[in-house]
mmCIF file of C-alpha atoms and ligand atoms in Angstrom:
data_model
loop_
_atom_site.group_PDB
_atom_site.id
_atom_site.type_symbol
_atom_site.label_atom_id
_atom_site.label_comp_id
_atom_site.label_asym_id
_atom_site.label_seq_id
_atom_site.Cartn_x
_atom_site.Cartn_y
_atom_site.Cartn_z
ATOM 1 C CA MET A 151 7.068 -23.182 10.863
ATOM 2 C CA GLU A 152 9.110 -20.063 11.606
ATOM 3 C CA ILE A 153 9.145 -17.218 9.130
ATOM 4 C CA LYS A 154 12.707 -16.040 8.458
ATOM 5 C CA LYS A 155 12.854 -15.099 4.802
ATOM 6 C CA ILE A 156 10.441 -12.671 3.189
ATOM 7 C CA ALA A 157 10.085 -11.842 -0.500
ATOM 8 C CA VAL A 158 8.490 -8.482 -1.255
ATOM 9 C CA LEU A 159 7.163 -8.122 -4.794
ATOM 10 C CA GLY A 160 7.267 -4.506 -5.964
ATOM 11 C CA ALA A 161 9.732 -1.779 -4.924
ATOM 12 C CA GLY A 162 7.285 1.120 -5.267
ATOM 13 C CA GLN A 163 5.746 3.342 -2.584
ATOM 14 C CA MET A 164 4.279 0.401 -0.641
ATOM 15 C CA GLY A 165 6.802 -2.310 -1.578
ATOM 16 C CA ASN A 166 9.880 -0.415 -0.413
ATOM 17 C CA GLY A 167 8.105 0.549 2.810
ATOM 18 C CA ILE A 168 7.219 -3.099 3.474
ATOM 19 C CA ALA A 169 10.781 -4.258 2.692
ATOM 20 C CA HIS A 170 12.065 -1.518 5.034
ATOM 21 C CA VAL A 171 9.977 -2.580 8.061
ATOM 22 C CA CYS A 172 10.617 -6.298 7.456
ATOM 23 C CA ALA A 173 14.399 -5.799 7.335
ATOM 24 C CA GLN A 174 14.229 -3.488 10.358
ATOM 25 C CA ALA A 175 12.459 -6.269 12.272
ATOM 26 C CA GLY A 176 15.338 -8.645 11.460
ATOM 27 C CA TYR A 177 13.931 -10.634 8.529
ATOM 28 C CA GLU A 178 16.050 -11.492 5.494
ATOM 29 C CA VAL A 179 14.318 -9.691 2.634
ATOM 30 C CA LYS A 180 14.427 -9.987 -1.130
ATOM 31 C CA MET A 181 12.779 -7.018 -2.839
ATOM 32 C CA ARG A 182 11.798 -7.723 -6.422
ATOM 33 C CA ASP A 183 10.840 -5.407 -9.251
ATOM 34 C CA ILE A 184 10.865 -5.724 -13.028
ATOM 35 C CA GLU A 185 13.411 -2.985 -13.821
ATOM 36 C CA GLN A 186 16.719 -2.067 -12.185
ATOM 37 C CA GLN A 187 15.689 1.617 -12.015
ATOM 38 C CA PHE A 188 12.658 0.715 -9.819
ATOM 39 C CA LEU A 189 14.904 -1.300 -7.490
ATOM 40 C CA ASP A 190 17.452 1.531 -7.285
ATOM 41 C CA LYS A 191 14.722 4.052 -6.515
ATOM 42 C CA GLY A 192 13.196 1.738 -3.883
ATOM 43 C CA MET A 193 16.551 1.168 -2.168
ATOM 44 C CA ALA A 194 17.319 4.918 -2.230
ATOM 45 C CA THR A 195 13.935 5.652 -0.616
ATOM 46 C CA ILE A 196 14.528 3.089 2.138
ATOM 47 C CA LYS A 197 17.973 4.602 2.820
ATOM 48 C CA LYS A 198 16.547 8.145 2.894
ATOM 49 C CA ASN A 199 13.717 7.129 5.242
ATOM 50 C CA LEU A 200 16.067 5.256 7.583
ATOM 51 C CA GLU A 201 18.374 8.277 7.701
ATOM 52 C CA ARG A 202 15.505 10.468 8.985
ATOM 53 C CA GLY A 203 16.200 9.056 12.440
ATOM 54 C CA LEU A 204 19.985 9.485 12.259
ATOM 55 C CA LYS A 205 20.149 13.187 13.206
ATOM 56 C CA LYS A 206 17.579 12.679 15.966
ATOM 57 C CA GLY A 207 19.697 9.887 17.466
ATOM 58 C CA LYS A 208 16.900 7.330 17.023
ATOM 59 C CA ILE A 209 19.069 5.012 14.926
ATOM 60 C CA THR A 210 22.829 4.569 14.396
ATOM 61 C CA GLN A 211 24.710 4.317 11.106
ATOM 62 C CA ASN A 212 25.665 0.742 12.016
ATOM 63 C CA GLU A 213 21.999 -0.190 12.489
ATOM 64 C CA ILE A 214 21.107 1.424 9.148
ATOM 65 C CA ASP A 215 23.895 -0.514 7.419
ATOM 66 C CA ALA A 216 22.720 -3.780 9.002
ATOM 67 C CA ILE A 217 19.094 -3.163 7.914
ATOM 68 C CA LEU A 218 20.118 -2.282 4.350
ATOM 69 C CA GLY A 219 22.384 -5.364 4.352
ATOM 70 C CA ARG A 220 19.361 -7.567 5.000
ATOM 71 C CA ILE A 221 17.624 -6.362 1.802
ATOM 72 C CA THR A 222 18.657 -7.953 -1.497
ATOM 73 C CA PRO A 223 17.196 -6.255 -4.578
ATOM 74 C CA VAL A 224 16.407 -8.790 -7.314
ATOM 75 C CA LEU A 225 14.989 -8.737 -10.834
ATOM 76 C CA GLU A 226 14.199 -12.442 -11.288
ATOM 77 C CA LEU A 227 10.922 -13.617 -9.764
ATOM 78 C CA GLU A 228 12.263 -17.134 -9.166
ATOM 79 C CA GLU A 229 15.338 -15.801 -7.366
ATOM 80 C CA ALA A 230 13.087 -13.667 -5.144
ATOM 81 C CA VAL A 231 10.657 -16.372 -4.029
ATOM 82 C CA LYS A 232 12.452 -19.727 -4.336
ATOM 83 C CA ASP A 233 13.430 -19.918 -0.645
ATOM 84 C CA ALA A 234 10.838 -17.541 0.865
ATOM 85 C CA ASP A 235 8.731 -18.438 3.909
ATOM 86 C CA LEU A 236 6.421 -15.498 3.208
ATOM 87 C CA VAL A 237 5.754 -13.583 -0.008
ATOM 88 C CA ILE A 238 4.199 -10.128 0.317
ATOM 89 C CA GLU A 239 2.962 -8.748 -2.995
ATOM 90 C CA ALA A 240 2.733 -4.989 -3.602
ATOM 91 C CA ILE A 241 2.518 -4.774 -7.409
ATOM 92 C CA PRO A 242 0.091 -2.489 -9.316
ATOM 93 C CA GLU A 243 -3.632 -2.935 -8.660
ATOM 94 C CA ILE A 244 -4.431 -4.634 -11.972
ATOM 95 C CA VAL A 245 -6.481 -7.823 -11.513
ATOM 96 C CA LYS A 246 -5.003 -9.632 -14.537
ATOM 97 C CA LEU A 247 -1.439 -8.801 -13.474
ATOM 98 C CA LYS A 248 -2.084 -9.980 -9.922
ATOM 99 C CA LEU A 249 -3.586 -13.276 -11.106
ATOM 100 C CA THR A 250 -0.756 -14.113 -13.529
ATOM 101 C CA THR A 251 1.860 -13.147 -10.928
ATOM 102 C CA TRP A 252 0.261 -15.322 -8.230
ATOM 103 C CA THR A 253 0.027 -18.310 -10.581
ATOM 104 C CA GLU A 254 3.785 -18.016 -11.227
ATOM 105 C CA VAL A 255 4.698 -17.305 -7.600
ATOM 106 C CA ASP A 256 2.716 -20.320 -6.402
ATOM 107 C CA ARG A 257 4.659 -22.544 -8.812
ATOM 108 C CA LEU A 258 8.071 -21.154 -7.790
ATOM 109 C CA THR A 259 7.629 -20.843 -4.014
ATOM 110 C CA PRO A 260 8.205 -23.615 -1.428
ATOM 111 C CA ALA A 261 4.989 -25.425 -0.487
ATOM 112 C CA HIS A 262 5.145 -24.287 3.156
ATOM 113 C CA ALA A 263 5.262 -20.558 2.305
ATOM 114 C CA ILE A 264 2.444 -18.132 3.039
ATOM 115 C CA LEU A 265 1.315 -15.848 0.208
ATOM 116 C CA ALA A 266 0.075 -12.397 1.219
ATOM 117 C CA SER A 267 -1.269 -9.565 -0.921
ATOM 118 C CA ASN A 268 -1.058 -5.896 0.042
ATOM 119 C CA THR A 269 -3.961 -5.125 -2.301
ATOM 120 C CA SER A 270 -6.143 -2.258 -1.123
ATOM 121 C CA SER A 271 -9.342 -3.657 -2.599
ATOM 122 C CA ILE A 272 -9.004 -6.689 -4.923
ATOM 123 C CA SER A 273 -10.606 -9.943 -3.766
ATOM 124 C CA ILE A 274 -8.291 -12.168 -1.711
ATOM 125 C CA THR A 275 -10.490 -15.159 -2.556
ATOM 126 C CA GLN A 276 -10.119 -14.507 -6.293
ATOM 127 C CA MET A 277 -6.308 -14.378 -6.043
ATOM 128 C CA ALA A 278 -6.134 -17.394 -3.703
ATOM 129 C CA ALA A 279 -8.166 -19.416 -6.195
ATOM 130 C CA VAL A 280 -5.403 -19.310 -8.840
ATOM 131 C CA THR A 281 -2.953 -20.950 -6.387
ATOM 132 C CA GLN A 282 -2.735 -24.517 -5.078
ATOM 133 C CA ARG A 283 -2.693 -23.234 -1.470
ATOM 134 C CA PRO A 284 -5.757 -21.015 -0.874
ATOM 135 C CA GLU A 285 -5.628 -21.894 2.848
ATOM 136 C CA ARG A 286 -2.197 -20.215 3.012
ATOM 137 C CA PHE A 287 -3.266 -17.122 1.046
ATOM 138 C CA ILE A 288 -4.171 -13.941 2.923
ATOM 139 C CA GLY A 289 -4.496 -10.146 2.701
ATOM 140 C CA MET A 290 -1.892 -8.075 4.530
ATOM 141 C CA HIS A 291 -2.808 -4.444 3.958
ATOM 142 C CA PHE A 292 -0.251 -1.819 5.011
ATOM 143 C CA PHE A 293 -0.696 1.959 5.084
ATOM 144 C CA ASN A 294 1.437 4.703 3.609
ATOM 145 C CA PRO A 295 4.018 5.682 4.854
ATOM 146 C CA VAL A 296 4.584 2.093 5.948
ATOM 147 C CA PRO A 297 7.392 2.801 8.457
ATOM 148 C CA VAL A 298 5.147 5.304 10.278
ATOM 149 C CA MET A 299 1.609 3.928 10.134
ATOM 150 C CA GLY A 300 0.733 1.565 12.954
ATOM 151 C CA LEU A 301 -1.832 -0.705 11.305
ATOM 152 C CA VAL A 302 -1.948 -3.867 9.228
ATOM 153 C CA GLU A 303 -5.402 -4.952 8.103
ATOM 154 C CA ILE A 304 -5.431 -8.745 7.919
ATOM 155 C CA ILE A 305 -7.961 -10.004 5.398
ATOM 156 C CA LYS A 306 -9.286 -13.510 5.522
ATOM 157 C CA GLY A 307 -10.369 -14.910 2.155
ATOM 158 C CA GLN A 308 -13.006 -17.617 1.835
ATOM 159 C CA ALA A 309 -10.470 -20.445 2.238
ATOM 160 C CA THR A 310 -7.824 -18.797 4.466
ATOM 161 C CA ALA A 311 -6.945 -21.050 7.419
ATOM 162 C CA ASP A 312 -7.030 -19.711 10.984
ATOM 163 C CA GLU A 313 -3.427 -20.872 11.354
ATOM 164 C CA THR A 314 -2.394 -18.563 8.493
ATOM 165 C CA VAL A 315 -4.171 -15.650 10.187
ATOM 166 C CA GLU A 316 -2.271 -16.339 13.417
ATOM 167 C CA MET A 317 1.098 -16.489 11.641
ATOM 168 C CA ILE A 318 0.468 -13.181 9.896
ATOM 169 C CA ARG A 319 -0.698 -11.616 13.143
ATOM 170 C CA GLU A 320 2.616 -12.682 14.683
ATOM 171 C CA VAL A 321 4.704 -11.301 11.797
ATOM 172 C CA SER A 322 2.786 -8.005 11.903
ATOM 173 C CA GLN A 323 3.454 -7.697 15.624
ATOM 174 C CA LYS A 324 7.164 -8.290 14.994
ATOM 175 C CA LEU A 325 6.998 -5.443 12.470
ATOM 176 C CA GLY A 326 5.662 -3.254 15.277
ATOM 177 C CA LYS A 327 2.140 -3.045 13.846
ATOM 178 C CA GLU A 328 -1.266 -3.445 15.439
ATOM 179 C CA THR A 329 -3.662 -5.623 13.480
ATOM 180 C CA VAL A 330 -7.368 -5.839 12.781
ATOM 181 C CA LEU A 331 -8.992 -8.898 11.249
ATOM 182 C CA VAL A 332 -11.408 -8.193 8.425
ATOM 183 C CA ASN A 333 -13.555 -10.660 6.544
ATOM 184 C CA GLU A 334 -13.210 -10.133 2.845
ATOM 185 C CA ALA A 335 -15.314 -7.289 1.454
ATOM 186 C CA PRO A 336 -14.422 -4.591 -1.097
ATOM 187 C CA GLY A 337 -12.133 -1.994 0.509
ATOM 188 C CA PHE A 338 -11.930 -4.049 3.712
ATOM 189 C CA ALA A 339 -12.443 -1.711 6.711
ATOM 190 C CA VAL A 340 -10.251 1.368 6.171
ATOM 191 C CA ASN A 341 -10.820 2.107 2.472
ATOM 192 C CA ARG A 342 -14.552 1.417 2.854
ATOM 193 C CA LEU A 343 -14.598 4.614 4.910
ATOM 194 C CA LEU A 344 -11.647 6.557 3.479
ATOM 195 C CA VAL A 345 -12.488 6.463 -0.224
ATOM 196 C CA PRO A 346 -16.112 7.715 0.071
ATOM 197 C CA ALA A 347 -14.902 10.407 2.510
ATOM 198 C CA ILE A 348 -12.230 11.704 0.128
ATOM 199 C CA ASN A 349 -14.662 11.485 -2.790
ATOM 200 C CA GLU A 350 -17.191 13.590 -0.850
ATOM 201 C CA ALA A 351 -14.519 16.260 -0.333
ATOM 202 C CA ILE A 352 -13.887 16.238 -4.115
ATOM 203 C CA PHE A 353 -17.651 16.496 -4.842
ATOM 204 C CA ALA A 354 -17.707 19.526 -2.538
ATOM 205 C CA ILE A 355 -14.781 21.140 -4.405
ATOM 206 C CA GLN A 356 -16.526 20.381 -7.700
ATOM 207 C CA GLU A 357 -19.661 22.145 -6.431
ATOM 208 C CA GLY A 358 -17.704 25.189 -5.227
ATOM 209 C CA VAL A 359 -18.511 24.605 -1.556
ATOM 210 C CA ALA A 360 -14.998 25.598 -0.469
ATOM 211 C CA THR A 361 -11.502 26.048 -1.878
ATOM 212 C CA VAL A 362 -9.007 23.183 -1.760
ATOM 213 C CA GLU A 363 -7.052 24.776 1.080
ATOM 214 C CA ASP A 364 -10.168 25.613 3.117
ATOM 215 C CA MET A 365 -11.598 22.096 2.758
ATOM 216 C CA ASP A 366 -8.269 20.679 3.937
ATOM 217 C CA LYS A 367 -8.039 23.206 6.781
ATOM 218 C CA ALA A 368 -11.607 22.460 7.849
ATOM 219 C CA ILE A 369 -11.043 18.729 8.154
ATOM 220 C CA LYS A 370 -7.515 19.009 9.589
ATOM 221 C CA LEU A 371 -8.530 21.374 12.367
ATOM 222 C CA GLY A 372 -12.191 20.435 12.699
ATOM 223 C CA LEU A 373 -11.639 16.675 12.821
ATOM 224 C CA ASN A 374 -7.964 16.503 13.817
ATOM 225 C CA TRP A 375 -6.942 14.543 10.734
ATOM 226 C CA PRO A 376 -3.137 14.727 10.246
ATOM 227 C CA MET A 377 -3.718 15.740 6.609
ATOM 228 C CA GLY A 378 -6.763 17.292 4.955
ATOM 229 C CA PRO A 379 -8.657 15.004 2.527
ATOM 230 C CA LEU A 380 -7.288 16.627 -0.644
ATOM 231 C CA THR A 381 -3.693 16.517 0.592
ATOM 232 C CA LEU A 382 -4.341 12.894 1.501
ATOM 233 C CA ALA A 383 -5.842 12.241 -1.963
ATOM 234 C CA ASP A 384 -2.628 13.560 -3.556
ATOM 235 C CA PHE A 385 -0.592 11.449 -1.126
ATOM 236 C CA VAL A 386 -2.468 8.206 -1.867
ATOM 237 C CA GLY A 387 -2.633 8.921 -5.630
ATOM 238 C CA LEU A 388 -5.745 10.022 -7.520
ATOM 239 C CA ASP A 389 -5.370 7.068 -9.913
ATOM 240 C CA THR A 390 -5.587 4.673 -6.962
ATOM 241 C CA LEU A 391 -8.661 6.467 -5.578
ATOM 242 C CA LEU A 392 -10.394 6.343 -8.951
ATOM 243 C CA TYR A 393 -9.528 2.682 -9.371
ATOM 244 C CA ILE A 394 -10.969 1.823 -5.952
ATOM 245 C CA SER A 395 -14.125 3.908 -6.531
ATOM 246 C CA ASP A 396 -14.821 2.163 -9.854
ATOM 247 C CA TYR A 397 -14.128 -1.207 -8.245
ATOM 248 C CA PHE A 398 -16.607 -0.406 -5.442
ATOM 249 C CA VAL A 399 -19.334 0.480 -7.954
ATOM 250 C CA ASP A 400 -18.681 -2.789 -9.829
ATOM 251 C CA GLU A 401 -18.651 -4.906 -6.695
ATOM 252 C CA PHE A 402 -21.379 -3.297 -4.563
ATOM 253 C CA LYS A 403 -23.595 -2.350 -7.547
ATOM 254 C CA ASP A 404 -24.344 0.806 -5.609
ATOM 255 C CA SER A 405 -23.910 4.267 -7.143
ATOM 256 C CA LYS A 406 -23.225 5.831 -3.746
ATOM 257 C CA TYR A 407 -19.554 4.880 -4.304
ATOM 258 C CA ARG A 408 -19.297 6.638 -7.691
ATOM 259 C CA ALA A 409 -16.215 8.743 -8.388
ATOM 260 C CA PRO A 410 -16.644 12.515 -8.838
ATOM 261 C CA ALA A 411 -16.254 13.656 -12.471
ATOM 262 C CA LEU A 412 -13.470 15.994 -11.330
ATOM 263 C CA LEU A 413 -11.423 13.039 -10.033
ATOM 264 C CA ARG A 414 -11.773 11.201 -13.347
ATOM 265 C CA LYS A 415 -10.859 14.330 -15.306
ATOM 266 C CA MET A 416 -7.736 14.888 -13.213
ATOM 267 C CA VAL A 417 -6.594 11.293 -13.668
ATOM 268 C CA ARG A 418 -7.141 11.615 -17.429
ATOM 269 C CA ALA A 419 -4.953 14.743 -17.370
ATOM 270 C CA GLY A 420 -2.225 12.826 -15.533
ATOM 271 C CA TRP A 421 -2.617 15.038 -12.440
ATOM 272 C CA VAL A 422 -2.551 12.067 -10.115
ATOM 273 C CA GLY A 423 -1.043 13.721 -7.044
ATOM 274 C CA ARG A 424 2.346 14.015 -5.431
ATOM 275 C CA LYS A 425 4.063 11.338 -7.492
ATOM 276 C CA ALA A 426 3.179 13.285 -10.673
ATOM 277 C CA GLY A 427 4.092 16.679 -9.198
ATOM 278 C CA LYS A 428 0.470 17.822 -9.552
ATOM 279 C CA GLY A 429 -2.908 16.903 -8.120
ATOM 280 C CA PHE A 430 -5.109 19.127 -5.954
ATOM 281 C CA TYR A 431 -1.823 20.916 -5.216
ATOM 282 C CA ASP A 432 1.079 21.840 -7.469
ATOM 283 C CA TYR A 433 4.299 20.427 -6.005
ATOM 284 C CA SER A 434 6.759 22.113 -8.359
ATOM 285 C CA GLY A 435 7.757 24.850 -5.874
ATOM 286 C CA ASN A 436 9.068 24.739 -2.305
ATOM 287 C CA THR A 437 5.604 24.610 -0.782
ATOM 288 C CA PRO A 438 2.561 22.895 -2.325
ATOM 289 C CA LYS A 439 0.279 25.422 -4.068
ATOM 290 C CA PRO A 440 -3.469 24.638 -4.117
ATOM 291 C CA LEU A 441 -5.192 24.589 -7.512
ATOM 292 C CA ARG A 442 -8.386 26.579 -8.221
ATOM 293 C CA PHE A 443 -11.403 24.710 -9.602
HETATM 294 N N1 CAA B 791 9.343 6.928 6.280
HETATM 295 C C1 CAA B 791 9.825 6.923 7.525
HETATM 296 N N2 CAA B 791 9.521 7.863 8.438
HETATM 297 C C2 CAA B 791 8.711 8.863 8.045
HETATM 298 C C3 CAA B 791 8.168 8.939 6.747
HETATM 299 C C4 CAA B 791 8.522 7.914 5.850
HETATM 300 N N3 CAA B 791 8.076 7.894 4.589
HETATM 301 N N4 CAA B 791 7.380 10.038 6.657
HETATM 302 C C5 CAA B 791 7.420 10.632 7.868
HETATM 303 N N5 CAA B 791 8.225 9.933 8.704
HETATM 304 C C6 CAA B 791 8.491 10.195 10.117
HETATM 305 C C7 CAA B 791 9.257 11.473 10.324
HETATM 306 O O1 CAA B 791 10.644 11.250 10.269
HETATM 307 C C8 CAA B 791 8.821 11.867 11.717
HETATM 308 O O2 CAA B 791 9.523 11.074 12.668
HETATM 309 P P1 CAA B 791 9.748 11.550 14.193
HETATM 310 O O3 CAA B 791 8.415 11.527 14.852
HETATM 311 O O4 CAA B 791 10.680 10.525 14.714
HETATM 312 O O5 CAA B 791 10.327 12.908 14.127
HETATM 313 C C9 CAA B 791 7.356 11.415 11.759
HETATM 314 O O6 CAA B 791 7.234 10.397 10.751
HETATM 315 C C10 CAA B 791 6.384 12.538 11.440
HETATM 316 O O7 CAA B 791 6.740 13.100 10.180
HETATM 317 P P2 CAA B 791 6.845 14.670 9.870
HETATM 318 O O8 CAA B 791 7.178 15.408 11.145
HETATM 319 O O9 CAA B 791 7.734 14.850 8.702
HETATM 320 O O10 CAA B 791 5.435 15.081 9.331
HETATM 321 P P3 CAA B 791 3.999 14.918 9.930
HETATM 322 O O11 CAA B 791 3.977 15.032 11.402
HETATM 323 O O12 CAA B 791 3.197 15.841 9.099
HETATM 324 O O13 CAA B 791 3.599 13.408 9.560
HETATM 325 C C11 CAA B 791 2.597 11.824 8.157
HETATM 326 C C12 CAA B 791 3.637 12.933 8.257
HETATM 327 C C13 CAA B 791 3.016 10.675 9.071
HETATM 328 C C14 CAA B 791 2.606 11.343 6.724
HETATM 329 C C15 CAA B 791 1.203 12.371 8.615
HETATM 330 O O14 CAA B 791 0.898 13.516 7.875
HETATM 331 C C16 CAA B 791 0.092 11.368 8.456
HETATM 332 O O15 CAA B 791 -0.087 10.493 9.286
HETATM 333 N N6 CAA B 791 -0.725 11.533 7.385
HETATM 334 C C17 CAA B 791 -1.849 10.620 7.086
HETATM 335 C C18 CAA B 791 -1.325 9.410 6.374
HETATM 336 C C19 CAA B 791 -2.430 8.462 6.054
HETATM 337 O O16 CAA B 791 -3.609 8.661 6.269
HETATM 338 N N7 CAA B 791 -2.033 7.321 5.471
HETATM 339 C C20 CAA B 791 -2.961 6.315 5.027
HETATM 340 C C21 CAA B 791 -3.227 6.503 3.575
HETATM 341 S S1 CAA B 791 -4.333 5.307 2.988
HETATM 342 C C22 CAA B 791 -3.383 3.992 2.574
HETATM 343 O O17 CAA B 791 -2.183 3.994 2.643
HETATM 344 C C23 CAA B 791 -4.081 2.760 2.178
HETATM 345 C C24 CAA B 791 -4.722 2.653 0.891
HETATM 346 O O18 CAA B 791 -5.017 1.515 0.525
HETATM 347 C C25 CAA B 791 -5.112 3.780 0.027
#
């Protein structure tokens, strides 16, 4: 089977990035979300990100038009998946929502299609089990910003067939990404390390070890990270970090993964990072301003 048509579920931060790289690699893409405003925002983001390369001569206007022409925004789930060879899901990290969506998608999608979730922590095996094709269900975990980051974590659930892994490895390579194969475990490989590391930085802020800007500076210059951990926390979204931390505690039954109280308090206040205009930094001005704790 050759994969030609891809349905991307969700037009948010991850979904529009995935649709972008799939269309850029030549696939026909349907990007689905539940409201027109989310689709419009997703398409505008893809256009803006493609145009970054225009001034630098890395891409032409004709190429941009062709890529955008390969993406069809759709509201109806059936319309999105009915002729797809691959469905990549990037909807909110809510277990119940994922399970009901996958039950529907499985019913509406051709039998040959592969179903892939971009979840950053939820069990692939649990989602595969609500479909009639667990051997063709897999984790395909992208990183933000999707057009820039070079990795796809491929996650094999309990029933995922080796053939499915190989097909997803091939698609990922066509998208210009390197892959790693991870056996299912909470947080897979990257978030298993990233989330406790960011949480430790937040514990240190909570204890007054350093200011937000000094902690970021220390890790940026001392470890050569492209962003300090608190800038990265705002970039990923504090709500996502809290969700993953709580999920880790539930799954591992180990308190070493617990979320710092400060993280929980900030999420309760709605200060969830860049997307909210406020997190460890205030983004209302021209340059991000660190908060004092
Ligand atoms: N779309 C397309 N291109 C983008 C982009 C986007 N959203 N954001 C940046 N770029 C491009 C820029 O145009 C620029 O391209 P050129 O090299 O051709 O000039 C290049 O990327 C570098 O961008 P900038 O010069 O603007 O800025 P930078 O050098 O500071 O890089 C960054 C920005 C790539 C985001 C960098 O800071 C970085 O790598 N940060 C870490 C990101 C990270 O760790 N992501 C993983 C988060 S965890 C996750 O996603 C998984 C999870 O489950 C939680």
